[in-house]
């Protein structure tokens, strides 16, 4: 049986981040101090956090300057949203996609790298 917290995030450049290997909460941002690094100008140093509670991963906006959206829904500073398989997370203009299945994440990443 797989770990229920196992999940992957794919960035626009096709990089795959295995959340299971990162300490929670996962800090997402453009800073080299972030756990999941997204080097784009519209991404804050520590833009958002991903954590696990109530049986699911949640993303929280970390009072970012350019905002966070999950599946098109804007989050207020400090607000969180539950992630589901295929959720699209926008940090400013940067796009990340959340997967529960590593094979699906790898296929999607290959497509992203091919664009």
N, CA, C and O atoms as a Tinker XYZ file with bonds, in Angstrom:
   460  protein
     1  N      0.846000   -1.192000    0.000000    73     2
     2  CA     0.000000    0.000000    0.000000    64     1     3
     3  C      0.883000    1.243000    0.000000    63     2     4     5
     4  O      1.857000    1.306000    0.750000    81     3
     5  N      0.561000    2.221000   -0.820000    73     3     6
     6  CA     1.372000    3.435000   -0.896000    64     5     7
     7  C      1.004000    4.391000    0.238000    63     6     8     9
     8  O     -0.082000    4.321000    0.813000    81     7
     9  N      1.936000    5.278000    0.534000    73     7    10
    10  CA     1.732000    6.280000    1.575000    64     9    11
    11  C      0.646000    7.244000    1.109000    63    10    12    13
    12  O      0.745000    7.774000    0.002000    81    11
    13  N     -0.383000    7.491000    1.914000    73    11    14
    14  CA    -1.456000    8.386000    1.474000    64    13    15
    15  C     -0.981000    9.821000    1.275000    63    14    16    17
    16  O     -1.668000   10.615000    0.632000    81    15
    17  N      0.193000   10.163000    1.822000    73    15    18
    18  CA     0.703000   11.522000    1.639000    64    17    19
    19  C      1.570000   11.640000    0.395000    63    18    20    21
    20  O      2.027000   12.736000    0.073000    81    19
    21  N      1.809000   10.531000   -0.318000    73    19    22
    22  CA     2.638000   10.574000   -1.515000    64    21    23
    23  C      1.930000   11.379000   -2.594000    63    22    24    25
    24  O      0.767000   11.126000   -2.908000    81    23
    25  N      2.628000   12.333000   -3.147000    73    23    26
    26  CA     2.080000   13.165000   -4.218000    64    25    27
    27  C      3.244000   13.858000   -4.917000    63    26    28    29
    28  O      4.353000   13.941000   -4.390000    81    27
    29  N      2.964000   14.343000   -6.095000    73    27    30
    30  CA     3.980000   14.986000   -6.906000    64    29    31
    31  C      3.460000   16.312000   -7.432000    63    30    32    33
    32  O      2.266000   16.471000   -7.684000    81    31
    33  N      4.383000   17.271000   -7.596000    73    31    34
    34  CA     4.063000   18.555000   -8.207000    64    33    35
    35  C      4.986000   18.709000   -9.405000    63    34    36    37
    36  O      6.194000   18.490000   -9.309000    81    35
    37  N      4.399000   19.090000  -10.538000    73    35    38
    38  CA     5.167000   19.307000  -11.762000    64    37    39
    39  C      5.129000   20.791000  -12.086000    63    38    40    41
    40  O      4.059000   21.398000  -12.145000    81    39
    41  N      6.321000   21.376000  -12.298000    73    39    42
    42  CA     6.408000   22.787000  -12.667000    64    41    43
    43  C      6.380000   22.923000  -14.194000    63    42    44    45
    44  O      6.511000   21.932000  -14.913000    81    43
    45  N      6.211000   24.133000  -14.674000    73    43    46
    46  CA     6.079000   24.386000  -16.116000    64    45    47
    47  C      7.281000   23.929000  -16.923000    63    46    48    49
    48  O      7.147000   23.629000  -18.110000    81    47
    49  N      8.460000   23.870000  -16.302000    73    47    50
    50  CA     9.649000   23.419000  -17.020000    64    49    51
    51  C      9.766000   21.897000  -17.033000    63    50    52    53
    52  O     10.755000   21.357000  -17.529000    81    51
    53  N      8.760000   21.198000  -16.491000    73    51    54
    54  CA     8.755000   19.744000  -16.497000    64    53    55
    55  C      9.471000   19.101000  -15.325000    63    54    56    57
    56  O      9.650000   17.883000  -15.299000    81    55
    57  N      9.879000   19.902000  -14.361000    73    55    58
    58  CA    10.542000   19.340000  -13.183000    64    57    59
    59  C      9.496000   18.703000  -12.273000    63    58    60    61
    60  O      8.420000   19.260000  -12.057000    81    59
    61  N      9.831000   17.521000  -11.744000    73    59    62
    62  CA     8.933000   16.788000  -10.858000    64    61    63
    63  C      9.453000   16.890000   -9.432000    63    62    64    65
    64  O     10.622000   16.612000   -9.164000    81    63
    65  N      8.577000   17.291000   -8.526000    73    63    66
    66  CA     8.908000   17.392000   -7.108000    64    65    67
    67  C      8.089000   16.345000   -6.354000    63    66    68    69
    68  O      6.860000   16.388000   -6.389000    81    67
    69  N      8.738000   15.422000   -5.685000    73    67    70
    70  CA     8.066000   14.392000   -4.903000    64    69    71
    71  C      7.829000   14.941000   -3.501000    63    70    72    73
    72  O      8.778000   15.097000   -2.732000    81    71
    73  N      6.592000   15.232000   -3.163000    73    71    74
    74  CA     6.287000   15.845000   -1.865000    64    73    75
    75  C      6.632000   14.922000   -0.701000    63    74    76    77
    76  O      6.923000   15.389000    0.399000    81    75
    77  N      6.599000   13.606000   -0.942000    73    75    78
    78  CA     6.894000   12.654000    0.124000    64    77    79
    79  C      8.340000   12.787000    0.621000    63    78    80    81
    80  O      8.634000   12.451000    1.768000    81    79
    81  N      9.237000   13.272000   -0.235000    73    79    82
    82  CA    10.647000   13.400000    0.141000    64    81    83
    83  C     10.955000   14.736000    0.816000    63    82    84    85
    84  O     12.073000   14.944000    1.287000    81    83
    85  N      9.986000   15.633000    0.866000    73    83    86
    86  CA    10.197000   16.957000    1.447000    64    85    87
    87  C      9.534000   17.038000    2.817000    63    86    88    89
    88  O      8.497000   16.421000    3.057000    81    87
    89  N     10.143000   17.803000    3.703000    73    87    90
    90  CA     9.567000   17.990000    5.036000    64    89    91
    91  C      8.375000   18.933000    4.964000    63    90    92    93
    92  O      8.425000   19.974000    4.308000    81    91
    93  N      7.312000   18.554000    5.644000    73    91    94
    94  CA     6.101000   19.376000    5.678000    64    93    95
    95  C      6.186000   20.424000    6.772000    63    94    96    97
    96  O      6.758000   20.147000    7.826000    81    95
    97  N      5.651000   21.596000    6.572000    73    95    98
    98  CA     5.051000   22.077000    5.328000    64    97    99
    99  C      6.119000   22.381000    4.281000    63    98   100   101
   100  O      7.227000   22.811000    4.605000    81    99
   101  N      5.763000   22.149000    3.033000    73    99   102
   102  CA     6.650000   22.426000    1.906000    64   101   103
   103  C      6.524000   23.902000    1.557000    63   102   104   105
   104  O      5.434000   24.390000    1.262000    81   103
   105  N      7.648000   24.606000    1.594000    73   103   106
   106  CA     7.664000   26.034000    1.259000    64   105   107
   107  C      7.950000   26.191000   -0.228000    63   106   108   109
   108  O      8.985000   25.738000   -0.716000    81   107
   109  N      7.026000   26.838000   -0.954000    73   107   110
   110  CA     7.166000   27.032000   -2.394000    64   109   111
   111  C      7.490000   28.500000   -2.653000    63   110   112   113
   112  O      6.811000   29.391000   -2.142000    81   111
   113  N      8.528000   28.745000   -3.446000    73   111   114
   114  CA     8.860000   30.117000   -3.782000    64   113   115
   115  C     10.078000   30.213000   -4.668000    63   114   116   117
   116  O     10.652000   29.199000   -5.064000    81   115
   117  N     10.473000   31.438000   -4.981000    73   115   118
   118  CA    11.633000   31.638000   -5.862000    64   117   119
   119  C     12.953000   31.668000   -5.094000    63   118   120   121
   120  O     14.021000   31.613000   -5.704000    81   119
   121  N     12.894000   31.754000   -3.771000    73   119   122
   122  CA    14.097000   31.796000   -2.945000    64   121   123
   123  C     14.827000   30.461000   -2.975000    63   122   124   125
   124  O     14.204000   29.402000   -3.054000    81   123
   125  N     16.143000   30.521000   -2.913000    73   123   126
   126  CA    16.938000   29.300000   -2.809000    64   125   127
   127  C     16.673000   28.588000   -1.482000    63   126   128   129
   128  O     17.012000   27.413000   -1.336000    81   127
   129  N     16.073000   29.283000   -0.518000    73   127   130
   130  CA    15.714000   28.686000    0.770000    64   129   131
   131  C     14.384000   27.938000    0.721000    63   130   132   133
   132  O     14.031000   27.248000    1.677000    81   131
   133  N     13.644000   28.063000   -0.376000    73   131   134
   134  CA    12.371000   27.350000   -0.520000    64   133   135
   135  C     12.647000   25.863000   -0.693000    63   134   136   137
   136  O     13.729000   25.471000   -1.130000    81   135
   137  N     11.668000   25.043000   -0.351000    73   135   138
   138  CA    11.797000   23.595000   -0.545000    64   137   139
   139  C     11.501000   23.210000   -1.991000    63   138   140   141
   140  O     12.147000   22.323000   -2.548000    81   139
   141  N     10.534000   23.874000   -2.586000    73   139   142
   142  CA    10.141000   23.666000   -3.974000    64   141   143
   143  C     10.353000   25.016000   -4.666000    63   142   144   145
   144  O      9.606000   25.968000   -4.441000    81   143
   145  N     11.371000   25.078000   -5.500000    73   143   146
   146  CA    11.818000   26.360000   -6.060000    64   145   147
   147  C     11.209000   26.596000   -7.437000    63   146   148   149
   148  O     11.273000   25.743000   -8.323000    81   147
   149  N     10.612000   27.786000   -7.593000    73   147   150
   150  CA    10.031000   28.216000   -8.862000    64   149   151
   151  C     10.650000   29.574000   -9.175000    63   150   152   153
   152  O     10.277000   30.588000   -8.584000    81   151
   153  N     11.597000   29.586000  -10.108000    73   151   154
   154  CA    12.340000   30.799000  -10.441000    64   153   155
   155  C     11.594000   31.641000  -11.470000    63   154   156   157
   156  O     11.931000   31.634000  -12.653000    81   155
   157  N     10.576000   32.367000  -11.006000    73   155   158
   158  CA     9.853000   33.311000  -11.854000    64   157   159
   159  C      9.645000   34.596000  -11.073000    63   158   160   161
   160  O      9.468000   34.582000   -9.855000    81   159
   161  N      9.669000   35.713000  -11.800000    73   159   162
   162  CA     9.552000   37.028000  -11.158000    64   161   163
   163  C      8.228000   37.242000  -10.435000    63   162   164   165
   164  O      8.176000   38.009000   -9.473000    81   163
   165  N      7.159000   36.585000  -10.870000    73   163   166
   166  CA     5.856000   36.795000  -10.237000    64   165   167
   167  C      5.653000   35.914000   -9.000000    63   166   168   169
   168  O      4.606000   35.969000   -8.355000    81   167
   169  N      6.660000   35.105000   -8.678000    73   167   170
   170  CA     6.595000   34.227000   -7.510000    64   169   171
   171  C      7.367000   34.884000   -6.365000    63   170   172   173
   172  O      8.517000   35.292000   -6.529000    81   171
   173  N      6.721000   34.979000   -5.215000    73   171   174
   174  CA     7.362000   35.568000   -4.033000    64   173   175
   175  C      8.447000   34.632000   -3.504000    63   174   176   177
   176  O      8.505000   33.456000   -3.864000    81   175
   177  N      9.309000   35.185000   -2.637000    73   175   178
   178  CA    10.405000   34.377000   -2.066000    64   177   179
   179  C      9.867000   33.093000   -1.438000    63   178   180   181
   180  O     10.348000   32.009000   -1.767000    81   179
   181  N      8.907000   33.184000   -0.567000    73   179   182
   182  CA     8.152000   32.031000   -0.054000    64   181   183
   183  C      6.691000   32.363000   -0.322000    63   182   184   185
   184  O      6.042000   33.035000    0.480000    81   183
   185  N      6.188000   31.899000   -1.432000    73   183   186
   186  CA     4.894000   32.311000   -1.980000    64   185   187
   187  C      3.725000   31.559000   -1.342000    63   186   188   189
   188  O      2.690000   32.148000   -1.032000    81   187
   189  N      3.906000   30.250000   -1.153000    73   187   190
   190  CA     2.816000   29.403000   -0.653000    64   189   191
   191  C      3.396000   28.216000    0.097000    63   190   192   193
   192  O      4.591000   27.932000    0.019000    81   191
   193  N      2.526000   27.530000    0.823000    73   191   194
   194  CA     2.915000   26.345000    1.594000    64   193   195
   195  C      1.988000   25.198000    1.234000    63   194   196   197
   196  O      0.796000   25.396000    1.003000    81   195
   197  N      2.550000   23.992000    1.189000    73   195   198
   198  CA     1.728000   22.789000    1.068000    64   197   199
   199  C      1.918000   21.989000    2.343000    63   198   200   201
   200  O      3.044000   21.727000    2.765000    81   199
   201  N      0.804000   21.604000    2.951000    73   199   202
   202  CA     0.847000   20.822000    4.185000    64   201   203
   203  C     -0.158000   19.682000    4.080000    63   202   204   205
   204  O     -0.957000   19.634000    3.145000    81   203
   205  N     -0.112000   18.769000    5.040000    73   203   206
   206  CA    -0.999000   17.602000    5.073000    64   205   207
   207  C     -1.805000   17.643000    6.356000    63   206   208   209
   208  O     -1.233000   17.693000    7.446000    81   207
   209  N     -3.113000   17.623000    6.244000    73   207   210
   210  CA    -3.981000   17.449000    7.404000    64   209   211
   211  C     -5.356000   17.037000    6.919000    63   210   212   213
   212  O     -5.704000   17.244000    5.756000    81   211
   213  N     -6.126000   16.460000    7.802000    73   211   214
   214  CA    -7.481000   16.003000    7.484000    64   213   215
   215  C     -7.513000   15.085000    6.264000    63   214   216   217
   216  O     -8.472000   15.097000    5.492000    81   215
   217  N     -6.447000   14.282000    6.096000    73   215   218
   218  CA    -6.423000   13.292000    5.024000    64   217   219
   219  C     -6.147000   13.819000    3.636000    63   218   220   221
   220  O     -6.415000   13.131000    2.651000    81   219
   221  N     -5.611000   15.041000    3.533000    73   219   222
   222  CA    -5.349000   15.607000    2.206000    64   221   223
   223  C     -4.248000   16.667000    2.282000    63   222   224   225
   224  O     -3.965000   17.231000    3.339000    81   223
   225  N     -3.637000   16.916000    1.114000    73   223   226
   226  CA    -2.710000   18.041000    1.013000    64   225   227
   227  C     -3.525000   19.320000    0.834000    63   226   228   229
   228  O     -4.564000   19.328000    0.174000    81   227
   229  N     -3.035000   20.381000    1.430000    73   227   230
   230  CA    -3.650000   21.704000    1.318000    64   229   231
   231  C     -2.560000   22.694000    0.904000    63   230   232   233
   232  O     -1.413000   22.571000    1.335000    81   231
   233  N     -2.911000   23.666000    0.078000    73   231   234
   234  CA    -1.989000   24.744000   -0.258000    64   233   235
   235  C     -2.526000   26.016000    0.386000    63   234   236   237
   236  O     -3.728000   26.280000    0.371000    81   235
   237  N     -1.609000   26.800000    0.951000    73   235   238
   238  CA    -1.957000   28.055000    1.623000    64   237   239
   239  C     -1.151000   29.190000    1.017000    63   238   240   241
   240  O      0.066000   29.078000    0.868000    81   239
   241  N     -1.814000   30.275000    0.670000    73   239   242
   242  CA    -1.112000   31.475000    0.212000    64   241   243
   243  C     -0.359000   32.073000    1.399000    63   242   244   245
   244  O     -0.927000   32.240000    2.478000    81   243
   245  N      0.907000   32.392000    1.199000    73   243   246
   246  CA     1.755000   32.933000    2.258000    64   245   247
   247  C      1.858000   34.457000    2.157000    63   246   248   249
   248  O      2.953000   35.018000    2.190000    81   247
   249  N      0.709000   35.113000    2.036000    73   247   250
   250  CA     0.661000   36.572000    1.908000    64   249   251
   251  C      1.517000   37.043000    0.739000    63   250   252   253
   252  O      2.262000   38.018000    0.838000    81   251
   253  N      1.388000   36.313000   -0.381000    73   251   254
   254  CA     2.188000   36.615000   -1.564000    64   253   255
   255  C      1.745000   37.922000   -2.210000    63   254   256   257
   256  O      0.614000   38.376000   -2.033000    81   255
   257  N      2.662000   38.510000   -2.956000    73   255   258
   258  CA     2.362000   39.782000   -3.623000    64   257   259
   259  C      1.469000   39.593000   -4.845000    63   258   260   261
   260  O      0.595000   40.419000   -5.105000    81   259
   261  N      1.680000   38.510000   -5.598000    73   259   262
   262  CA     0.944000   38.315000   -6.844000    64   261   263
   263  C     -0.145000   37.248000   -6.770000    63   262   264   265
   264  O     -0.718000   36.879000   -7.795000    81   263
   265  N     -0.430000   36.757000   -5.592000    73   263   266
   266  CA    -1.563000   35.874000   -5.388000    64   265   267
   267  C     -1.347000   34.415000   -5.755000    63   266   268   269
   268  O     -0.423000   34.056000   -6.485000    81   267
   269  N     -2.233000   33.593000   -5.221000    73   267   270
   270  CA    -2.252000   32.151000   -5.465000    64   269   271
   271  C     -3.661000   31.769000   -5.875000    63   270   272   273
   272  O     -4.637000   32.224000   -5.279000    81   271
   273  N     -3.763000   30.921000   -6.907000    73   271   274
   274  CA    -5.053000   30.389000   -7.338000    64   273   275
   275  C     -4.948000   28.870000   -7.398000    63   274   276   277
   276  O     -3.908000   28.329000   -7.774000    81   275
   277  N     -6.014000   28.193000   -7.031000    73   275   278
   278  CA    -6.093000   26.736000   -7.147000    64   277   279
   279  C     -7.313000   26.419000   -7.989000    63   278   280   281
   280  O     -8.439000   26.759000   -7.627000    81   279
   281  N     -7.077000   25.763000   -9.120000    73   279   282
   282  CA    -8.150000   25.436000  -10.061000    64   281   283
   283  C     -9.004000   26.670000  -10.370000    63   282   284   285
   284  O    -10.230000   26.596000  -10.453000    81   283
   285  N     -8.319000   27.799000  -10.537000    73   283   286
   286  CA    -8.978000   29.050000  -10.904000    64   285   287
   287  C     -9.508000   29.869000   -9.742000    63   286   288   289
   288  O     -9.855000   31.036000   -9.922000    81   287
   289  N     -9.578000   29.283000   -8.547000    73   287   290
   290  CA   -10.117000   30.002000   -7.388000    64   289   291
   291  C     -9.001000   30.789000   -6.687000    63   290   292   293
   292  O     -8.037000   30.193000   -6.208000    81   291
   293  N     -9.122000   32.116000   -6.624000    73   291   294
   294  CA    -8.096000   32.897000   -5.923000    64   293   295
   295  C     -8.177000   32.683000   -4.412000    63   294   296   297
   296  O     -9.263000   32.590000   -3.839000    81   295
   297  N     -7.014000   32.606000   -3.787000    73   295   298
   298  CA    -6.947000   32.473000   -2.340000    64   297   299
   299  C     -6.607000   33.825000   -1.725000    63   298   300   301
   300  O     -5.780000   34.563000   -2.260000    81   299
   301  N     -7.230000   34.142000   -0.628000    73   299   302
   302  CA    -6.869000   35.324000    0.143000    64   301   303
   303  C     -5.569000   35.033000    0.885000    63   302   304   305
   304  O     -5.243000   33.865000    1.098000    81   303
   305  N     -4.819000   36.055000    1.285000    73   303   306
   306  CA    -3.609000   35.804000    2.069000    64   305   307
   307  C     -3.934000   34.946000    3.298000    63   306   308   309
   308  O     -4.829000   35.271000    4.078000    81   307
   309  N     -3.193000   33.849000    3.453000    73   307   310
   310  CA    -3.404000   32.950000    4.580000    64   309   311
   311  C     -4.489000   31.917000    4.360000    63   310   312   313
   312  O     -4.628000   30.993000    5.162000    81   311
   313  N     -5.269000   32.050000    3.281000    73   311   314
   314  CA    -6.341000   31.098000    2.998000    64   313   315
   315  C     -5.753000   29.833000    2.384000    63   314   316   317
   316  O     -4.747000   29.886000    1.677000    81   315
   317  N     -6.396000   28.682000    2.662000    73   315   318
   318  CA    -5.924000   27.422000    2.112000    64   317   319
   319  C     -6.994000   26.775000    1.251000    63   318   320   321
   320  O     -8.182000   27.079000    1.360000    81   319
   321  N     -6.533000   25.864000    0.385000    73   319   322
   322  CA    -7.441000   25.095000   -0.466000    64   321   323
   323  C     -6.958000   23.653000   -0.496000    63   322   324   325
   324  O     -5.755000   23.390000   -0.483000    81   323
   325  N     -7.904000   22.721000   -0.537000    73   323   326
   326  CA    -7.581000   21.298000   -0.640000    64   325   327
   327  C     -7.132000   20.999000   -2.061000    63   326   328   329
   328  O     -7.729000   21.477000   -3.026000    81   327
   329  N     -6.068000   20.199000   -2.182000    73   327   330
   330  CA    -5.591000   19.783000   -3.496000    64   329   331
   331  C     -6.154000   18.411000   -3.839000    63   330   332   333
   332  O     -6.250000   17.540000   -2.975000    81   331
   333  N     -6.522000   18.223000   -5.091000    73   331   334
   334  CA    -6.961000   16.919000   -5.579000    64   333   335
   335  C     -6.140000   16.577000   -6.817000    63   334   336   337
   336  O     -5.467000   17.440000   -7.381000    81   335
   337  N     -6.198000   15.334000   -7.231000    73   335   338
   338  CA    -5.408000   14.886000   -8.372000    64   337   339
   339  C     -5.700000   15.761000   -9.581000    63   338   340   341
   340  O     -6.854000   15.912000   -9.981000    81   339
   341  N     -4.650000   16.339000  -10.163000    73   339   342
   342  CA    -4.786000   17.209000  -11.325000    64   341   343
   343  C     -5.009000   18.670000  -11.001000    63   342   344   345
   344  O     -5.155000   19.483000  -11.914000    81   343
   345  N     -5.040000   19.032000   -9.712000    73   343   346
   346  CA    -5.216000   20.444000   -9.350000    64   345   347
   347  C     -4.114000   21.295000   -9.972000    63   346   348   349
   348  O     -2.942000   20.917000   -9.985000    81   347
   349  N     -4.519000   22.448000  -10.484000    73   347   350
   350  CA    -3.567000   23.409000  -11.051000    64   349   351
   351  C     -3.418000   24.543000  -10.059000    63   350   352   353
   352  O     -4.396000   25.170000   -9.652000    81   351
   353  N     -2.170000   24.795000   -9.677000    73   351   354
   354  CA    -1.839000   25.848000   -8.713000    64   353   355
   355  C     -1.119000   26.948000   -9.483000    63   354   356   357
   356  O     -0.093000   26.701000  -10.118000    81   355
   357  N     -1.657000   28.155000   -9.426000    73   355   358
   358  CA    -0.972000   29.305000  -10.028000    64   357   359
   359  C     -0.385000   30.150000   -8.906000    63   358   360   361
   360  O     -1.083000   30.548000   -7.974000    81   359
   361  N      0.897000   30.412000   -9.015000    73   359   362
   362  CA     1.602000   31.332000   -8.121000    64   361   363
   363  C      1.981000   32.519000   -8.986000    63   362   364   365
   364  O      2.936000   32.442000   -9.758000    81   363
   365  N      1.245000   33.616000   -8.868000    73   363   366
   366  CA     1.418000   34.686000   -9.840000    64   365   367
   367  C      1.072000   34.109000  -11.202000    63   366   368   369
   368  O     -0.035000   33.611000  -11.402000    81   367
   369  N      2.021000   34.171000  -12.151000    73   367   370
   370  CA     1.784000   33.593000  -13.479000    64   369   371
   371  C      2.386000   32.198000  -13.627000    63   370   372   373
   372  O      2.202000   31.562000  -14.665000    81   371
   373  N      3.096000   31.710000  -12.624000    73   371   374
   374  CA     3.695000   30.370000  -12.687000    64   373   375
   375  C      2.615000   29.312000  -12.457000    63   374   376   377
   376  O      1.717000   29.492000  -11.635000    81   375
   377  N      2.721000   28.201000  -13.204000    73   375   378
   378  CA     1.730000   27.126000  -13.103000    64   377   379
   379  C      2.387000   25.844000  -12.599000    63   378   380   381
   380  O      3.416000   25.415000  -13.121000    81   379
   381  N      1.783000   25.242000  -11.583000    73   379   382
   382  CA     2.206000   23.955000  -11.062000    64   381   383
   383  C      1.002000   23.024000  -11.117000    63   382   384   385
   384  O     -0.139000   23.465000  -10.977000    81   383
   385  N      1.259000   21.736000  -11.322000    73   383   386
   386  CA     0.173000   20.763000  -11.369000    64   385   387
   387  C      0.452000   19.671000  -10.341000    63   386   388   389
   388  O      1.568000   19.158000  -10.252000    81   387
   389  N     -0.567000   19.327000   -9.573000    73   387   390
   390  CA    -0.475000   18.382000   -8.460000    64   389   391
   391  C     -1.019000   17.023000   -8.896000    63   390   392   393
   392  O     -2.093000   16.936000   -9.492000    81   391
   393  N     -0.265000   15.964000   -8.593000    73   391   394
   394  CA    -0.673000   14.602000   -8.953000    64   393   395
   395  C     -0.556000   13.675000   -7.753000    63   394   396   397
   396  O      0.335000   13.823000   -6.916000    81   395
   397  N     -1.477000   12.714000   -7.685000    73   395   398
   398  CA    -1.404000   11.666000   -6.669000    64   397   399
   399  C     -0.655000   10.437000   -7.185000    63   398   400   401
   400  O     -0.252000    9.577000   -6.403000    81   399
   401  N     -0.473000   10.359000   -8.494000    73   399   402
   402  CA     0.145000    9.210000   -9.145000    64   401   403
   403  C      1.449000    9.635000   -9.818000    63   402   404   405
   404  O      1.461000   10.551000  -10.640000    81   403
   405  N      2.548000    8.964000   -9.464000    73   403   406
   406  CA     3.848000    9.307000  -10.025000    64   405   407
   407  C      3.958000    9.064000  -11.512000    63   406   408   409
   408  O      4.660000    9.801000  -12.204000    81   407
   409  N      3.281000    8.043000  -12.024000    73   407   410
   410  CA     3.321000    7.760000  -13.458000    64   409   411
   411  C      2.643000    8.893000  -14.228000    63   410   412   413
   412  O      3.161000    9.350000  -15.247000    81   411
   413  N      1.497000    9.340000  -13.746000    73   411   414
   414  CA     0.807000   10.464000  -14.394000    64   413   415
   415  C      1.654000   11.721000  -14.343000    63   414   416   417
   416  O      1.708000   12.476000  -15.314000    81   415
   417  N      2.319000   11.952000  -13.215000    73   415   418
   418  CA     3.200000   13.116000  -13.078000    64   417   419
   419  C      4.337000   13.046000  -14.083000    63   418   420   421
   420  O      4.671000   14.053000  -14.708000    81   419
   421  N      4.940000   11.868000  -14.249000    73   419   422
   422  CA     6.057000   11.705000  -15.185000    64   421   423
   423  C      5.613000   11.927000  -16.626000    63   422   424   425
   424  O      6.325000   12.563000  -17.403000    81   423
   425  N      4.453000   11.412000  -16.986000    73   423   426
   426  CA     3.929000   11.627000  -18.348000    64   425   427
   427  C      3.678000   13.108000  -18.604000    63   426   428   429
   428  O      4.048000   13.640000  -19.650000    81   427
   429  N      3.046000   13.765000  -17.635000    73   427   430
   430  CA     2.748000   15.187000  -17.774000    64   429   431
   431  C      4.048000   15.993000  -17.880000    63   430   432   433
   432  O      4.147000   16.910000  -18.695000    81   431
   433  N      5.041000   15.649000  -17.058000    73   431   434
   434  CA     6.329000   16.357000  -17.076000    64   433   435
   435  C      7.000000   16.209000  -18.437000    63   434   436   437
   436  O      7.569000   17.175000  -18.946000    81   435
   437  N      6.944000   15.025000  -19.033000    73   435   438
   438  CA     7.530000   14.813000  -20.345000    64   437   439
   439  C      6.852000   15.692000  -21.391000    63   438   440   441
   440  O      7.513000   16.242000  -22.271000    81   439
   441  N      5.534000   15.820000  -21.290000    73   439   442
   442  CA     4.798000   16.696000  -22.204000    64   441   443
   443  C      5.207000   18.152000  -22.003000    63   442   444   445
   444  O      5.383000   18.887000  -22.974000    81   443
   445  N      5.361000   18.572000  -20.745000    73   443   446
   446  CA     5.772000   19.956000  -20.446000    64   445   447
   447  C      7.157000   20.242000  -21.027000    63   446   448   449
   448  O      7.376000   21.299000  -21.618000    81   447
   449  N      8.085000   19.307000  -20.863000    73   447   450
   450  CA     9.447000   19.506000  -21.378000    64   449   451
   451  C      9.462000   19.546000  -22.916000    63   450   452   453
   452  O     10.331000   20.175000  -23.520000    81   451
   453  N      8.478000   18.859000  -23.543000    73   451   454
   454  CA     8.405000   18.812000  -25.006000    64   453   455
   455  C      7.791000   20.053000  -25.633000    63   454   456   457
   456  O      7.831000   20.223000  -26.852000    81   455
   457  N      7.225000   20.919000  -24.803000    73   455   458
   458  CA     6.571000   22.138000  -25.350000    64   457   459
   459  C      7.573000   23.187000  -25.705000    63   458   460
   460  O      7.202000   24.263000  -26.173000    81   459
